[in-house]
Amino acid sequence: MPNRVLIIDDVHAALTEGLGAHGFEVFYEKDIAVLDVCDRAESLKAEGIVVRSKMHFSGEILQSLPSLKWIARAGVGTDNIDMEMARHLGITVINADGANALTVAEHVLGMILGFLHKLPAADAHVRKGLWNRELHRGRELTSHKIGIIGYGHTGSALARLLRGFDVEIVAYDKYKSGFGNAQVREVDSLQKVWEQADILSFHVPLNVETKGMIHGRYLIHENRKPIIVNASRGGILDVDSMVEALKNHAISGLLLDVWPDEPPLKKGAHFEEAFRNLQHENCVMFSPHVAGWSEESYERISHKLLDNVLKFKGCV
């Protein structure tokens, strides 16, 4: 059956209504169990599936879906889809590129400012009836050099937000050049960002090249103890080396919105031990993979995904 679409995750009505208005037969089943997805898709002969983060489309799963022509990821990253097998099978993968860039950038800036000014600890302190001002003396962002790794939609959005601060920015992107300007100095290696920046924010996809990219091997200068921020993909963090870096005071902070396996306390003894080690440090800050999930981006992602699906189908 042509133009049948199975949506297996929560999406904004802009997507379901928009697809329906363009002649797609939409089956919005956001509560469907992962184990039932393949059988349901094939019973419908669905040519498209919309997913956010409910399941991983492995090569084996993709091969079991002969009717599938495209997968739409309601987000930016596509690491929960076997891209190589999708290409081999002729399945097009569509995402909502750039739709949540501003949201992520704001979240990252908020984490950095909150950490520098010790806001989480100060809030907890006051709630206990305490009032130690000196303990919560903060630091200005303007006294730090910012490093941005990955200068795509999100990295460049963060740089734009930082225009309002008198900060120097160094940025690196392996696949992009010529983006330097008066405030952003482009460098030609990841190592140079680690060597020069006081705060490093990562904005890269998860793939073979970036897996474990946040690693203690780059901490070769004893006098530089950077703050590390990751709101991209958890798999780019090498957990063990960052735990050691914190224990050895080789970094000043670790601000994480994402984790290699989420939630970390439910993913085995190794991650639980690492997470608890981090929790005991007063130089970490966490959020539960929500950097790109604001009220505004929730709607914008669906609008962008709709546009990209319609372009793929030749409807616009």
PDB file of C-alpha atoms in Angstrom:
ATOM      1  CA  MET A   1       0.000   0.000   0.000  1.00  0.00           C
ATOM      2  CA  PRO A   2       1.644   3.275  -1.088  1.00  0.00           C
ATOM      3  CA  ASN A   3       2.316   6.141   1.339  1.00  0.00           C
ATOM      4  CA  ARG A   4       1.553   4.213   4.518  1.00  0.00           C
ATOM      5  CA  VAL A   5       3.572   5.561   7.435  1.00  0.00           C
ATOM      6  CA  LEU A   6       3.992   3.992  10.856  1.00  0.00           C
ATOM      7  CA  ILE A   7       4.984   6.441  13.611  1.00  0.00           C
ATOM      8  CA  ILE A   8       6.346   4.592  16.638  1.00  0.00           C
ATOM      9  CA  ASP A   9       7.392   7.522  18.856  1.00  0.00           C
ATOM     10  CA  ASP A  10       5.875  10.693  20.251  1.00  0.00           C
ATOM     11  CA  VAL A  11       5.903  13.521  17.687  1.00  0.00           C
ATOM     12  CA  HIS A  12       4.194  16.898  17.408  1.00  0.00           C
ATOM     13  CA  ALA A  13       0.854  17.013  15.597  1.00  0.00           C
ATOM     14  CA  ALA A  14       2.470  19.136  12.881  1.00  0.00           C
ATOM     15  CA  LEU A  15       3.968  15.955  11.453  1.00  0.00           C
ATOM     16  CA  THR A  16       0.928  13.693  11.623  1.00  0.00           C
ATOM     17  CA  GLU A  17      -1.429  16.358  10.332  1.00  0.00           C
ATOM     18  CA  GLY A  18       0.987  17.490   7.643  1.00  0.00           C
ATOM     19  CA  LEU A  19       1.526  13.984   6.313  1.00  0.00           C
ATOM     20  CA  GLY A  20      -2.207  13.363   6.316  1.00  0.00           C
ATOM     21  CA  ALA A  21      -2.849  16.578   4.405  1.00  0.00           C
ATOM     22  CA  HIS A  22      -0.473  15.393   1.670  1.00  0.00           C
ATOM     23  CA  GLY A  23      -2.169  12.043   1.162  1.00  0.00           C
ATOM     24  CA  PHE A  24      -0.157   9.822   3.476  1.00  0.00           C
ATOM     25  CA  GLU A  25      -2.017   7.185   5.461  1.00  0.00           C
ATOM     26  CA  VAL A  26      -0.643   7.730   8.954  1.00  0.00           C
ATOM     27  CA  PHE A  27      -0.634   5.141  11.737  1.00  0.00           C
ATOM     28  CA  TYR A  28       0.369   6.999  14.889  1.00  0.00           C
ATOM     29  CA  GLU A  29       1.226   4.260  17.392  1.00  0.00           C
ATOM     30  CA  LYS A  30       3.630   5.931  19.805  1.00  0.00           C
ATOM     31  CA  ASP A  31       2.967   3.373  22.547  1.00  0.00           C
ATOM     32  CA  ILE A  32       3.749   0.325  20.425  1.00  0.00           C
ATOM     33  CA  ALA A  33       6.202  -2.122  22.006  1.00  0.00           C
ATOM     34  CA  VAL A  34       9.580  -2.426  20.300  1.00  0.00           C
ATOM     35  CA  LEU A  35       9.087  -6.160  19.784  1.00  0.00           C
ATOM     36  CA  ASP A  36       5.888  -5.491  17.846  1.00  0.00           C
ATOM     37  CA  VAL A  37       7.230  -2.853  15.456  1.00  0.00           C
ATOM     38  CA  CYS A  38       8.471  -5.132  12.675  1.00  0.00           C
ATOM     39  CA  ASP A  39       5.338  -7.272  12.570  1.00  0.00           C
ATOM     40  CA  ARG A  40       3.134  -4.184  12.606  1.00  0.00           C
ATOM     41  CA  ALA A  41       5.116  -2.447   9.868  1.00  0.00           C
ATOM     42  CA  GLU A  42       4.949  -5.468   7.592  1.00  0.00           C
ATOM     43  CA  SER A  43       1.269  -6.127   8.264  1.00  0.00           C
ATOM     44  CA  LEU A  44       0.625  -2.541   7.123  1.00  0.00           C
ATOM     45  CA  LYS A  45       3.129  -2.800   4.271  1.00  0.00           C
ATOM     46  CA  ALA A  46       4.362   0.556   5.552  1.00  0.00           C
ATOM     47  CA  GLU A  47       6.802   2.260   3.231  1.00  0.00           C
ATOM     48  CA  GLY A  48       7.916   4.689   5.936  1.00  0.00           C
ATOM     49  CA  ILE A  49       8.636   4.552   9.654  1.00  0.00           C
ATOM     50  CA  VAL A  50       9.088   7.562  11.922  1.00  0.00           C
ATOM     51  CA  VAL A  51      11.222   6.966  15.006  1.00  0.00           C
ATOM     52  CA  ARG A  52      12.743   9.165  17.678  1.00  0.00           C
ATOM     53  CA  SER A  53      14.730   6.999  20.084  1.00  0.00           C
ATOM     54  CA  LYS A  54      12.490   4.047  20.882  1.00  0.00           C
ATOM     55  CA  MET A  55      14.521   1.429  19.042  1.00  0.00           C
ATOM     56  CA  HIS A  56      17.683   0.674  17.136  1.00  0.00           C
ATOM     57  CA  PHE A  57      17.204  -0.320  13.509  1.00  0.00           C
ATOM     58  CA  SER A  58      19.971  -2.859  13.124  1.00  0.00           C
ATOM     59  CA  GLY A  59      20.915  -4.436   9.828  1.00  0.00           C
ATOM     60  CA  GLU A  60      18.954  -7.537  10.780  1.00  0.00           C
ATOM     61  CA  ILE A  61      15.821  -5.522  11.508  1.00  0.00           C
ATOM     62  CA  LEU A  62      16.126  -3.543   8.288  1.00  0.00           C
ATOM     63  CA  GLN A  63      16.454  -6.757   6.285  1.00  0.00           C
ATOM     64  CA  SER A  64      13.232  -8.010   7.873  1.00  0.00           C
ATOM     65  CA  LEU A  65      11.263  -5.044   6.473  1.00  0.00           C
ATOM     66  CA  PRO A  66      11.036  -5.549   2.687  1.00  0.00           C
ATOM     67  CA  SER A  67       8.260  -2.969   2.297  1.00  0.00           C
ATOM     68  CA  LEU A  68      10.294  -0.208   3.943  1.00  0.00           C
ATOM     69  CA  LYS A  69      11.490   2.590   1.661  1.00  0.00           C
ATOM     70  CA  TRP A  70      12.424   5.257   4.166  1.00  0.00           C
ATOM     71  CA  ILE A  71      12.992   5.936   7.874  1.00  0.00           C
ATOM     72  CA  ALA A  72      12.460   9.403   9.302  1.00  0.00           C
ATOM     73  CA  ARG A  73      14.352  10.189  12.495  1.00  0.00           C
ATOM     74  CA  ALA A  74      12.561  12.805  14.603  1.00  0.00           C
ATOM     75  CA  GLY A  75      15.813  14.431  15.621  1.00  0.00           C
ATOM     76  CA  VAL A  76      19.251  15.016  14.191  1.00  0.00           C
ATOM     77  CA  GLY A  77      21.427  12.003  14.988  1.00  0.00           C
ATOM     78  CA  THR A  78      20.975   8.763  13.055  1.00  0.00           C
ATOM     79  CA  ASP A  79      23.202   6.517  15.160  1.00  0.00           C
ATOM     80  CA  ASN A  80      20.222   4.314  16.064  1.00  0.00           C
ATOM     81  CA  ILE A  81      19.999   3.258  12.415  1.00  0.00           C
ATOM     82  CA  ASP A  82      22.455   1.000  10.574  1.00  0.00           C
ATOM     83  CA  MET A  83      23.236   3.507   7.848  1.00  0.00           C
ATOM     84  CA  GLU A  84      25.427   1.174   5.828  1.00  0.00           C
ATOM     85  CA  MET A  85      22.754  -1.512   5.651  1.00  0.00           C
ATOM     86  CA  ALA A  86      20.105   1.115   4.889  1.00  0.00           C
ATOM     87  CA  ARG A  87      22.140   2.291   1.895  1.00  0.00           C
ATOM     88  CA  HIS A  88      22.687  -1.294   0.783  1.00  0.00           C
ATOM     89  CA  LEU A  89      18.951  -1.987   0.890  1.00  0.00           C
ATOM     90  CA  GLY A  90      18.024   1.290  -0.771  1.00  0.00           C
ATOM     91  CA  ILE A  91      16.283   2.634   2.336  1.00  0.00           C
ATOM     92  CA  THR A  92      16.512   6.419   2.590  1.00  0.00           C
ATOM     93  CA  VAL A  93      17.186   7.858   6.047  1.00  0.00           C
ATOM     94  CA  ILE A  94      15.705  11.309   6.674  1.00  0.00           C
ATOM     95  CA  ASN A  95      16.347  13.506   9.707  1.00  0.00           C
ATOM     96  CA  ALA A  96      15.398  16.945  11.013  1.00  0.00           C
ATOM     97  CA  ASP A  97      18.781  18.535  10.423  1.00  0.00           C
ATOM     98  CA  GLY A  98      19.349  21.678  12.478  1.00  0.00           C
ATOM     99  CA  ALA A  99      15.854  21.765  13.979  1.00  0.00           C
ATOM    100  CA  ASN A 100      17.056  21.632  17.588  1.00  0.00           C
ATOM    101  CA  ALA A 101      20.390  23.441  17.171  1.00  0.00           C
ATOM    102  CA  LEU A 102      19.341  26.588  19.041  1.00  0.00           C
ATOM    103  CA  THR A 103      17.800  24.557  21.864  1.00  0.00           C
ATOM    104  CA  VAL A 104      20.981  22.527  22.363  1.00  0.00           C
ATOM    105  CA  ALA A 105      23.147  25.641  22.191  1.00  0.00           C
ATOM    106  CA  GLU A 106      21.048  27.392  24.845  1.00  0.00           C
ATOM    107  CA  HIS A 107      21.147  24.314  27.070  1.00  0.00           C
ATOM    108  CA  VAL A 108      24.932  24.098  26.772  1.00  0.00           C
ATOM    109  CA  LEU A 109      25.339  27.785  27.565  1.00  0.00           C
ATOM    110  CA  GLY A 110      23.002  27.372  30.533  1.00  0.00           C
ATOM    111  CA  MET A 111      25.008  24.430  31.874  1.00  0.00           C
ATOM    112  CA  ILE A 112      28.270  26.340  31.507  1.00  0.00           C
ATOM    113  CA  LEU A 113      26.949  29.458  33.243  1.00  0.00           C
ATOM    114  CA  GLY A 114      25.256  27.410  35.960  1.00  0.00           C
ATOM    115  CA  PHE A 115      28.451  25.478  36.602  1.00  0.00           C
ATOM    116  CA  LEU A 116      30.755  28.500  36.634  1.00  0.00           C
ATOM    117  CA  HIS A 117      28.482  30.320  39.074  1.00  0.00           C
ATOM    118  CA  LYS A 118      27.823  27.180  41.149  1.00  0.00           C
ATOM    119  CA  LEU A 119      24.056  27.558  40.856  1.00  0.00           C
ATOM    120  CA  PRO A 120      23.010  23.919  41.485  1.00  0.00           C
ATOM    121  CA  ALA A 121      25.127  23.726  44.643  1.00  0.00           C
ATOM    122  CA  ALA A 122      24.014  27.190  45.772  1.00  0.00           C
ATOM    123  CA  ASP A 123      20.353  26.268  45.310  1.00  0.00           C
ATOM    124  CA  ALA A 124      20.755  23.055  47.312  1.00  0.00           C
ATOM    125  CA  HIS A 125      22.678  24.991  49.974  1.00  0.00           C
ATOM    126  CA  VAL A 126      19.970  27.611  50.499  1.00  0.00           C
ATOM    127  CA  ARG A 127      17.213  24.976  50.527  1.00  0.00           C
ATOM    128  CA  LYS A 128      18.987  23.440  53.528  1.00  0.00           C
ATOM    129  CA  GLY A 129      18.717  26.760  55.379  1.00  0.00           C
ATOM    130  CA  LEU A 130      22.387  27.630  54.897  1.00  0.00           C
ATOM    131  CA  TRP A 131      23.886  30.900  53.680  1.00  0.00           C
ATOM    132  CA  ASN A 132      27.603  30.557  52.901  1.00  0.00           C
ATOM    133  CA  ARG A 133      28.303  33.185  50.246  1.00  0.00           C
ATOM    134  CA  GLU A 134      32.036  32.624  49.971  1.00  0.00           C
ATOM    135  CA  LEU A 135      31.562  28.902  49.315  1.00  0.00           C
ATOM    136  CA  HIS A 136      29.574  29.756  46.206  1.00  0.00           C
ATOM    137  CA  ARG A 137      31.720  32.490  44.705  1.00  0.00           C
ATOM    138  CA  GLY A 138      31.515  31.972  40.937  1.00  0.00           C
ATOM    139  CA  ARG A 139      33.658  32.698  37.898  1.00  0.00           C
ATOM    140  CA  GLU A 140      32.848  34.791  34.847  1.00  0.00           C
ATOM    141  CA  LEU A 141      32.493  33.168  31.465  1.00  0.00           C
ATOM    142  CA  THR A 142      34.458  36.028  29.940  1.00  0.00           C
ATOM    143  CA  SER A 143      37.619  34.855  31.686  1.00  0.00           C
ATOM    144  CA  HIS A 144      37.525  31.562  29.767  1.00  0.00           C
ATOM    145  CA  LYS A 145      38.495  30.623  26.232  1.00  0.00           C
ATOM    146  CA  ILE A 146      35.810  28.473  24.621  1.00  0.00           C
ATOM    147  CA  GLY A 147      36.564  25.527  22.349  1.00  0.00           C
ATOM    148  CA  ILE A 148      33.867  24.234  19.981  1.00  0.00           C
ATOM    149  CA  ILE A 149      34.397  20.837  18.363  1.00  0.00           C
ATOM    150  CA  GLY A 150      32.066  20.387  15.401  1.00  0.00           C
ATOM    151  CA  TYR A 151      30.964  23.593  13.688  1.00  0.00           C
ATOM    152  CA  GLY A 152      27.719  22.480  12.081  1.00  0.00           C
ATOM    153  CA  HIS A 153      24.233  23.680  12.966  1.00  0.00           C
ATOM    154  CA  THR A 154      24.686  23.369  16.748  1.00  0.00           C
ATOM    155  CA  GLY A 155      28.320  24.393  17.113  1.00  0.00           C
ATOM    156  CA  SER A 156      27.750  27.531  15.057  1.00  0.00           C
ATOM    157  CA  ALA A 157      24.534  28.275  17.016  1.00  0.00           C
ATOM    158  CA  LEU A 158      26.545  28.163  20.249  1.00  0.00           C
ATOM    159  CA  ALA A 159      29.102  30.536  18.751  1.00  0.00           C
ATOM    160  CA  ARG A 160      26.309  32.976  17.847  1.00  0.00           C
ATOM    161  CA  LEU A 161      24.965  32.910  21.409  1.00  0.00           C
ATOM    162  CA  LEU A 162      28.444  33.623  22.703  1.00  0.00           C
ATOM    163  CA  ARG A 163      28.633  36.838  20.672  1.00  0.00           C
ATOM    164  CA  GLY A 164      27.046  38.597  23.625  1.00  0.00           C
ATOM    165  CA  PHE A 165      29.983  37.616  25.818  1.00  0.00           C
ATOM    166  CA  ASP A 166      33.487  38.983  25.509  1.00  0.00           C
ATOM    167  CA  VAL A 167      35.040  35.562  24.965  1.00  0.00           C
ATOM    168  CA  GLU A 168      37.595  34.142  22.595  1.00  0.00           C
ATOM    169  CA  ILE A 169      36.454  31.041  20.703  1.00  0.00           C
ATOM    170  CA  VAL A 170      38.580  28.403  18.998  1.00  0.00           C
ATOM    171  CA  ALA A 171      36.753  25.903  16.814  1.00  0.00           C
ATOM    172  CA  TYR A 172      37.566  22.727  14.914  1.00  0.00           C
ATOM    173  CA  ASP A 173      35.607  20.787  12.332  1.00  0.00           C
ATOM    174  CA  LYS A 174      37.284  18.025  10.334  1.00  0.00           C
ATOM    175  CA  TYR A 175      34.843  18.397   7.446  1.00  0.00           C
ATOM    176  CA  LYS A 176      34.379  22.145   7.346  1.00  0.00           C
ATOM    177  CA  SER A 177      36.669  25.128   6.848  1.00  0.00           C
ATOM    178  CA  GLY A 178      36.515  28.831   6.184  1.00  0.00           C
ATOM    179  CA  PHE A 179      34.146  29.566   9.060  1.00  0.00           C
ATOM    180  CA  GLY A 180      36.532  31.692  11.103  1.00  0.00           C
ATOM    181  CA  ASN A 181      35.702  35.293  11.932  1.00  0.00           C
ATOM    182  CA  ALA A 182      36.595  38.066  14.343  1.00  0.00           C
ATOM    183  CA  GLN A 183      35.436  36.094  17.378  1.00  0.00           C
ATOM    184  CA  VAL A 184      35.855  32.496  16.193  1.00  0.00           C
ATOM    185  CA  ARG A 185      39.371  31.351  15.396  1.00  0.00           C
ATOM    186  CA  GLU A 186      39.437  28.227  13.258  1.00  0.00           C
ATOM    187  CA  VAL A 187      42.114  25.646  14.128  1.00  0.00           C
ATOM    188  CA  ASP A 188      43.174  22.635  12.098  1.00  0.00           C
ATOM    189  CA  SER A 189      43.309  19.853  14.685  1.00  0.00           C
ATOM    190  CA  LEU A 190      41.375  18.509  17.651  1.00  0.00           C
ATOM    191  CA  GLN A 191      44.539  18.497  19.736  1.00  0.00           C
ATOM    192  CA  LYS A 192      44.909  22.256  19.323  1.00  0.00           C
ATOM    193  CA  VAL A 193      41.460  22.829  20.803  1.00  0.00           C
ATOM    194  CA  TRP A 194      42.358  20.694  23.822  1.00  0.00           C
ATOM    195  CA  GLU A 195      45.631  22.619  24.178  1.00  0.00           C
ATOM    196  CA  GLN A 196      44.095  26.093  23.993  1.00  0.00           C
ATOM    197  CA  ALA A 197      40.549  26.041  25.393  1.00  0.00           C
ATOM    198  CA  ASP A 198      39.415  26.367  28.997  1.00  0.00           C
ATOM    199  CA  ILE A 199      35.942  25.022  28.150  1.00  0.00           C
ATOM    200  CA  LEU A 200      35.416  22.422  25.426  1.00  0.00           C
ATOM    201  CA  SER A 201      31.938  21.811  24.003  1.00  0.00           C
ATOM    202  CA  PHE A 202      31.417  18.872  21.627  1.00  0.00           C
ATOM    203  CA  HIS A 203      28.900  18.968  18.782  1.00  0.00           C
ATOM    204  CA  VAL A 204      29.639  15.966  16.586  1.00  0.00           C
ATOM    205  CA  PRO A 205      27.665  12.915  15.430  1.00  0.00           C
ATOM    206  CA  LEU A 206      28.443   9.464  16.779  1.00  0.00           C
ATOM    207  CA  ASN A 207      30.323   7.335  14.275  1.00  0.00           C
ATOM    208  CA  VAL A 208      33.493   5.278  13.987  1.00  0.00           C
ATOM    209  CA  GLU A 209      35.654   8.410  13.941  1.00  0.00           C
ATOM    210  CA  THR A 210      34.092  10.104  16.964  1.00  0.00           C
ATOM    211  CA  LYS A 211      33.446   7.155  19.296  1.00  0.00           C
ATOM    212  CA  GLY A 212      35.486   7.770  22.463  1.00  0.00           C
ATOM    213  CA  MET A 213      36.624  11.186  21.189  1.00  0.00           C
ATOM    214  CA  ILE A 214      36.408  12.741  24.659  1.00  0.00           C
ATOM    215  CA  HIS A 215      39.444  10.975  26.033  1.00  0.00           C
ATOM    216  CA  GLY A 216      42.093  11.637  28.612  1.00  0.00           C
ATOM    217  CA  ARG A 217      44.888  11.110  26.072  1.00  0.00           C
ATOM    218  CA  TYR A 218      44.447  14.719  24.971  1.00  0.00           C
ATOM    219  CA  LEU A 219      45.231  16.033  28.451  1.00  0.00           C
ATOM    220  CA  ILE A 220      48.955  16.431  27.925  1.00  0.00           C
ATOM    221  CA  HIS A 221      49.393  19.946  29.350  1.00  0.00           C
ATOM    222  CA  GLU A 222      49.514  19.864  33.137  1.00  0.00           C
ATOM    223  CA  ASN A 223      48.657  23.560  33.526  1.00  0.00           C
ATOM    224  CA  ARG A 224      45.444  23.335  31.510  1.00  0.00           C
ATOM    225  CA  LYS A 225      42.540  21.693  33.304  1.00  0.00           C
ATOM    226  CA  PRO A 226      39.578  22.252  30.995  1.00  0.00           C
ATOM    227  CA  ILE A 227      35.848  21.953  31.590  1.00  0.00           C
ATOM    228  CA  ILE A 228      34.329  19.345  29.256  1.00  0.00           C
ATOM    229  CA  VAL A 229      30.746  19.699  27.975  1.00  0.00           C
ATOM    230  CA  ASN A 230      28.938  17.014  25.983  1.00  0.00           C
ATOM    231  CA  ALA A 231      25.383  17.470  24.729  1.00  0.00           C
ATOM    232  CA  SER A 232      25.822  15.627  21.433  1.00  0.00           C
ATOM    233  CA  ARG A 233      26.065  11.840  21.718  1.00  0.00           C
ATOM    234  CA  GLY A 234      27.025   9.809  24.775  1.00  0.00           C
ATOM    235  CA  GLY A 235      29.206   7.417  22.818  1.00  0.00           C
ATOM    236  CA  ILE A 236      31.811  10.067  22.080  1.00  0.00           C
ATOM    237  CA  LEU A 237      32.688  10.039  25.799  1.00  0.00           C
ATOM    238  CA  ASP A 238      35.298   7.589  27.045  1.00  0.00           C
ATOM    239  CA  VAL A 239      33.879   7.193  30.527  1.00  0.00           C
ATOM    240  CA  ASP A 240      36.823   5.479  32.225  1.00  0.00           C
ATOM    241  CA  SER A 241      39.417   8.026  31.110  1.00  0.00           C
ATOM    242  CA  MET A 242      37.203  10.933  32.205  1.00  0.00           C
ATOM    243  CA  VAL A 243      36.641   9.352  35.621  1.00  0.00           C
ATOM    244  CA  GLU A 244      40.412   9.076  35.961  1.00  0.00           C
ATOM    245  CA  ALA A 245      40.854  12.662  34.759  1.00  0.00           C
ATOM    246  CA  LEU A 246      38.506  13.861  37.505  1.00  0.00           C
ATOM    247  CA  LYS A 247      40.229  11.750  40.150  1.00  0.00           C
ATOM    248  CA  ASN A 248      43.606  13.130  39.067  1.00  0.00           C
ATOM    249  CA  HIS A 249      42.268  16.704  38.860  1.00  0.00           C
ATOM    250  CA  ALA A 250      43.271  16.842  35.188  1.00  0.00           C
ATOM    251  CA  ILE A 251      39.975  18.501  34.270  1.00  0.00           C
ATOM    252  CA  SER A 252      38.007  21.152  36.138  1.00  0.00           C
ATOM    253  CA  GLY A 253      34.540  19.981  35.267  1.00  0.00           C
ATOM    254  CA  LEU A 254      32.460  17.458  33.341  1.00  0.00           C
ATOM    255  CA  LEU A 255      29.023  18.615  32.185  1.00  0.00           C
ATOM    256  CA  LEU A 256      26.989  15.845  30.553  1.00  0.00           C
ATOM    257  CA  ASP A 257      23.554  15.775  28.990  1.00  0.00           C
ATOM    258  CA  VAL A 258      24.211  12.383  27.400  1.00  0.00           C
ATOM    259  CA  TRP A 259      25.751   9.079  28.451  1.00  0.00           C
ATOM    260  CA  PRO A 260      27.045   6.079  26.430  1.00  0.00           C
ATOM    261  CA  ASP A 261      24.217   3.932  27.818  1.00  0.00           C
ATOM    262  CA  GLU A 262      21.164   5.620  29.231  1.00  0.00           C
ATOM    263  CA  PRO A 263      20.105   5.863  31.955  1.00  0.00           C
ATOM    264  CA  PRO A 264      23.536   5.037  33.399  1.00  0.00           C
ATOM    265  CA  LEU A 265      22.310   3.619  36.701  1.00  0.00           C
ATOM    266  CA  LYS A 266      20.282   0.978  34.855  1.00  0.00           C
ATOM    267  CA  LYS A 267      22.923  -0.167  32.369  1.00  0.00           C
ATOM    268  CA  GLY A 268      25.129  -2.534  34.311  1.00  0.00           C
ATOM    269  CA  ALA A 269      27.648  -2.533  37.124  1.00  0.00           C
ATOM    270  CA  HIS A 270      30.432  -0.876  35.119  1.00  0.00           C
ATOM    271  CA  PHE A 271      28.422   2.226  34.256  1.00  0.00           C
ATOM    272  CA  GLU A 272      26.862   2.345  37.707  1.00  0.00           C
ATOM    273  CA  GLU A 273      30.301   2.375  39.345  1.00  0.00           C
ATOM    274  CA  ALA A 274      31.546   5.052  36.972  1.00  0.00           C
ATOM    275  CA  PHE A 275      28.457   7.179  37.483  1.00  0.00           C
ATOM    276  CA  ARG A 276      28.684   6.923  41.252  1.00  0.00           C
ATOM    277  CA  ASN A 277      32.363   7.885  41.096  1.00  0.00           C
ATOM    278  CA  LEU A 278      31.381  10.980  39.150  1.00  0.00           C
ATOM    279  CA  GLN A 279      28.564  11.800  41.549  1.00  0.00           C
ATOM    280  CA  HIS A 280      30.994  12.021  44.427  1.00  0.00           C
ATOM    281  CA  GLU A 281      32.872  14.800  42.662  1.00  0.00           C
ATOM    282  CA  ASN A 282      31.737  18.389  43.082  1.00  0.00           C
ATOM    283  CA  CYS A 283      32.849  19.243  39.551  1.00  0.00           C
ATOM    284  CA  VAL A 284      30.189  17.436  37.544  1.00  0.00           C
ATOM    285  CA  MET A 285      26.742  18.422  36.297  1.00  0.00           C
ATOM    286  CA  PHE A 286      24.154  16.211  34.617  1.00  0.00           C
ATOM    287  CA  SER A 287      20.905  16.541  32.712  1.00  0.00           C
ATOM    288  CA  PRO A 288      18.842  13.600  31.343  1.00  0.00           C
ATOM    289  CA  HIS A 289      19.410  13.898  27.575  1.00  0.00           C
ATOM    290  CA  VAL A 290      17.102  16.905  27.230  1.00  0.00           C
ATOM    291  CA  ALA A 291      19.416  19.492  25.639  1.00  0.00           C
ATOM    292  CA  GLY A 292      17.587  19.336  22.332  1.00  0.00           C
ATOM    293  CA  TRP A 293      14.098  18.697  23.660  1.00  0.00           C
ATOM    294  CA  SER A 294      12.496  22.057  24.410  1.00  0.00           C
ATOM    295  CA  GLU A 295       8.844  22.908  23.793  1.00  0.00           C
ATOM    296  CA  GLU A 296       9.883  24.908  20.743  1.00  0.00           C
ATOM    297  CA  SER A 297      12.211  22.294  19.241  1.00  0.00           C
ATOM    298  CA  TYR A 298       9.603  19.571  19.782  1.00  0.00           C
ATOM    299  CA  GLU A 299       7.360  21.369  17.294  1.00  0.00           C
ATOM    300  CA  ARG A 300      10.168  22.590  15.036  1.00  0.00           C
ATOM    301  CA  ILE A 301      11.558  19.069  14.627  1.00  0.00           C
ATOM    302  CA  SER A 302       8.212  17.840  13.303  1.00  0.00           C
ATOM    303  CA  HIS A 303       7.915  20.755  10.879  1.00  0.00           C
ATOM    304  CA  LYS A 304      11.449  20.179   9.594  1.00  0.00           C
ATOM    305  CA  LEU A 305      10.957  16.428   9.324  1.00  0.00           C
ATOM    306  CA  LEU A 306       7.714  16.950   7.421  1.00  0.00           C
ATOM    307  CA  ASP A 307       9.480  19.266   4.961  1.00  0.00           C
ATOM    308  CA  ASN A 308      12.273  16.744   4.415  1.00  0.00           C
ATOM    309  CA  VAL A 309       9.878  13.827   3.917  1.00  0.00           C
ATOM    310  CA  LEU A 310       7.811  15.825   1.415  1.00  0.00           C
ATOM    311  CA  LYS A 311      10.980  16.816  -0.485  1.00  0.00           C
ATOM    312  CA  PHE A 312      12.070  13.180  -0.604  1.00  0.00           C
ATOM    313  CA  LYS A 313       8.668  12.154  -1.928  1.00  0.00           C
ATOM    314  CA  GLY A 314       8.611  14.978  -4.459  1.00  0.00           C
ATOM    315  CA  CYS A 315       5.546  16.587  -2.885  1.00  0.00           C
ATOM    316  CA  VAL A 316       7.083  20.073  -2.742  1.00  0.00           C
TER     317      VAL A 316
END
